[in-house]
Amino acid sequence: MNAIAYDDTMLHGRDPSPRDDHSPSAWIHVTGPSSGHYVRAEHDVLREHLDRLRDSGHEMSEVIVITPFRQVASRIASLSDQYPGLSAGTVHKAQGKEADIVFFVLGGDPAKDGAKRWAAAKPNLANVAISRAKKRLYVIGDYDGWSRHPRFDVLARTLPRREGGVF
């Protein structure tokens, strides 16, 4: 995935084999109506995955949830009572943080492309999201709507597509 920001020159220094008790990195395709940038269906899929991780013994301190949009970040941050230790916020607030497992919740109005174009305009946003993950990266969002945009097209080619829900 380092093609997004490093012209494929980034060196990988970590053992890529995480615990085998959760699915490999993937783009989890989820669609649904939005309220602004917030897509309830993405939130629901995120919660399913967080429940599975917690139930399999993962500490929520091993997980970061990031998103391009403040509106989505505030909704996700409200989950901290249910998932103590979970770190959530915008991509910009995640700079400098890392976790074993990163969920990149895309959000965005499926009927409008402006926010997607903004998020794809520079490599920084996708790069920060990707580079936070030490072991697993899960992109949650509208594959068809986002994968047409620069940088997200690379993610789409790199990550296997899975249909919503826990797999």
CSV table of C-alpha atoms in Angstrom, one decimal, residues 1-11 123:
chain,number,residue,atom,x,y,z
A,1,MET,CA,0.0,0.0,0.0
A,2,ASN,CA,3.0,2.3,0.1
A,3,ALA,CA,2.3,3.1,-3.5
A,4,ILE,CA,0.0,5.8,-2.2
A,5,ALA,CA,2.6,8.0,-0.6
A,6,TYR,CA,6.0,6.5,-1.0
A,7,ASP,CA,6.3,5.4,-4.7
A,8,ASP,CA,6.7,1.8,-3.4
A,9,THR,CA,10.0,2.7,-1.7
A,10,MET,CA,8.9,2.3,2.0
A,11,LEU,CA,10.7,-0.5,3.8
A,123,PRO,CA,-1.9,11.3,-0.2
